[in-house]
Coordinates of C-alpha atoms in Angstrom, one line a residue:
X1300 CA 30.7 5.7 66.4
X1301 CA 28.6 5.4 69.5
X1302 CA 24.9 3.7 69.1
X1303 CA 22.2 4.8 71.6
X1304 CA 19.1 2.8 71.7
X1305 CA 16.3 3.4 73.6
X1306 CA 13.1 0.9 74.1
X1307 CA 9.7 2.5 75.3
X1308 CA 7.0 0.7 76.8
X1309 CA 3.7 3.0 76.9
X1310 CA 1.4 3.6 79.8
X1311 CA -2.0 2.2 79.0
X1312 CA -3.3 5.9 79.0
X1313 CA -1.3 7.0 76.1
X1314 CA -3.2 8.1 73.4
X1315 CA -2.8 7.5 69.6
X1316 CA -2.0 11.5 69.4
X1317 CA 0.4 11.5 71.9
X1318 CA 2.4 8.6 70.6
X1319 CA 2.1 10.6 67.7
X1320 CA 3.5 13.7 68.8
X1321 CA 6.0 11.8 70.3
X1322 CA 7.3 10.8 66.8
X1323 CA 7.1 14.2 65.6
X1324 CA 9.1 15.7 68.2
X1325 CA 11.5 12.8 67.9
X1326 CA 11.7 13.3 63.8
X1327 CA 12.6 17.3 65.0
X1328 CA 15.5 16.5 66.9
X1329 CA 18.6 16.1 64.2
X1330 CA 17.6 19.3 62.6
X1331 CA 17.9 21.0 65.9
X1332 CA 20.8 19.1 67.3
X1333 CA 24.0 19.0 64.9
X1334 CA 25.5 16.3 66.9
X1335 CA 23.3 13.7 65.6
X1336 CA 24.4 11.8 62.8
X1337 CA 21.4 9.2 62.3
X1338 CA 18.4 8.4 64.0
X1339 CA 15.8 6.0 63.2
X1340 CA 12.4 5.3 65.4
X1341 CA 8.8 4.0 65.2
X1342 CA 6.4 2.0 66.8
X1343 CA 6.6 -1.7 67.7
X1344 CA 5.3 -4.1 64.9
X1345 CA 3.9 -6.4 67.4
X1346 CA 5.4 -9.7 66.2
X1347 CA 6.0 -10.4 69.9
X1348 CA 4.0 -10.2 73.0
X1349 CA 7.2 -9.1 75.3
X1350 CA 8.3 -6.5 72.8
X1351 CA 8.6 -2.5 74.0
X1352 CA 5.6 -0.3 71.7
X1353 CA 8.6 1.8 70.5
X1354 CA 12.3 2.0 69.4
X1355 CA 15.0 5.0 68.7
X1356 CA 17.9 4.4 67.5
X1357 CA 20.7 7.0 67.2
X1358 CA 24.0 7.6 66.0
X1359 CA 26.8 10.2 67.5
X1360 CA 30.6 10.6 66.7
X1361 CA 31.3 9.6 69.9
X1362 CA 30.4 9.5 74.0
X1363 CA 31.2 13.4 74.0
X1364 CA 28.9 14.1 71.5
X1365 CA 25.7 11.6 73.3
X1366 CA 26.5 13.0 76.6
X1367 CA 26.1 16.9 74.9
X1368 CA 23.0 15.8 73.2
X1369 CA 21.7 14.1 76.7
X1370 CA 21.9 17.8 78.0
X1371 CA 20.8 19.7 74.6
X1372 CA 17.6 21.7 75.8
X1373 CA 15.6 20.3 72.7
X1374 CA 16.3 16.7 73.9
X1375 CA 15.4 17.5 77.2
X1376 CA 12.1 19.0 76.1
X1377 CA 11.3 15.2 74.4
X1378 CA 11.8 13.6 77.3
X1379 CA 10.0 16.3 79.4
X1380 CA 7.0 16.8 77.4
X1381 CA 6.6 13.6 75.6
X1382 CA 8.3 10.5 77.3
X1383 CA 8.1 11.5 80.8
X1384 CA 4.1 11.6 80.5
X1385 CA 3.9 8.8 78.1
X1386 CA 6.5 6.1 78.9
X1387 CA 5.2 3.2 81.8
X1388 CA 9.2 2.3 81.4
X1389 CA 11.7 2.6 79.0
X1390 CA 15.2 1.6 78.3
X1391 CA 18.6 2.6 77.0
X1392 CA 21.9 0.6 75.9
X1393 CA 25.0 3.0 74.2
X1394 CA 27.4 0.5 72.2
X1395 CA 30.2 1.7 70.2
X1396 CA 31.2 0.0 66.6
X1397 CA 33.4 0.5 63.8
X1398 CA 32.5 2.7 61.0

């Protein structure tokens, strides 16, 4: 199983509503992309200063079915309507474990 994980650090413009359509459209995504197996996401707890405002954690079969949802229309409408405008900086680590 592949595990994408993705850490977002907000601009100091984003709004509560936008972060909050930015979970929304996140929360969307499995039912409109069958390669997803699990996904988890949320904002930041702020138990550390350093720490990104938000986390995403995904789940796929395998690479072929991340790099298919990479180019799935409805995830590139997230990252074009919601991250793009919203995200100062954000990163992304895929690791692969057992089960």
């Amino acid at each position: 199983m592949l595990i994408h994980c993705v850490t977002v650090k907000f601009k100091e413009t984003a709004t509560p509503q936008q972060v909050a359509a930015f979970d929304v459209a996140l929360a969307a995504l499995p039912a409109q992309i069958d390669l997803i197996r699990g996904t988890r996401h949320g904002r930041d707890l702020g138990e550390r200063p350093t720490n990104a405002h938000y986390a995403l954690v995904t789940e796929f079969d395998d690479a072929a079915a991340f790099h298919a949802y990479l180019e799935h229309p409805a995830h590139q409408a997230v990252v074009r309507d919601h991250l793009a405008p919203l995200a100062d900086c954000f990163h992304s680590s895929q690791v692969l474990v057992e089960g």
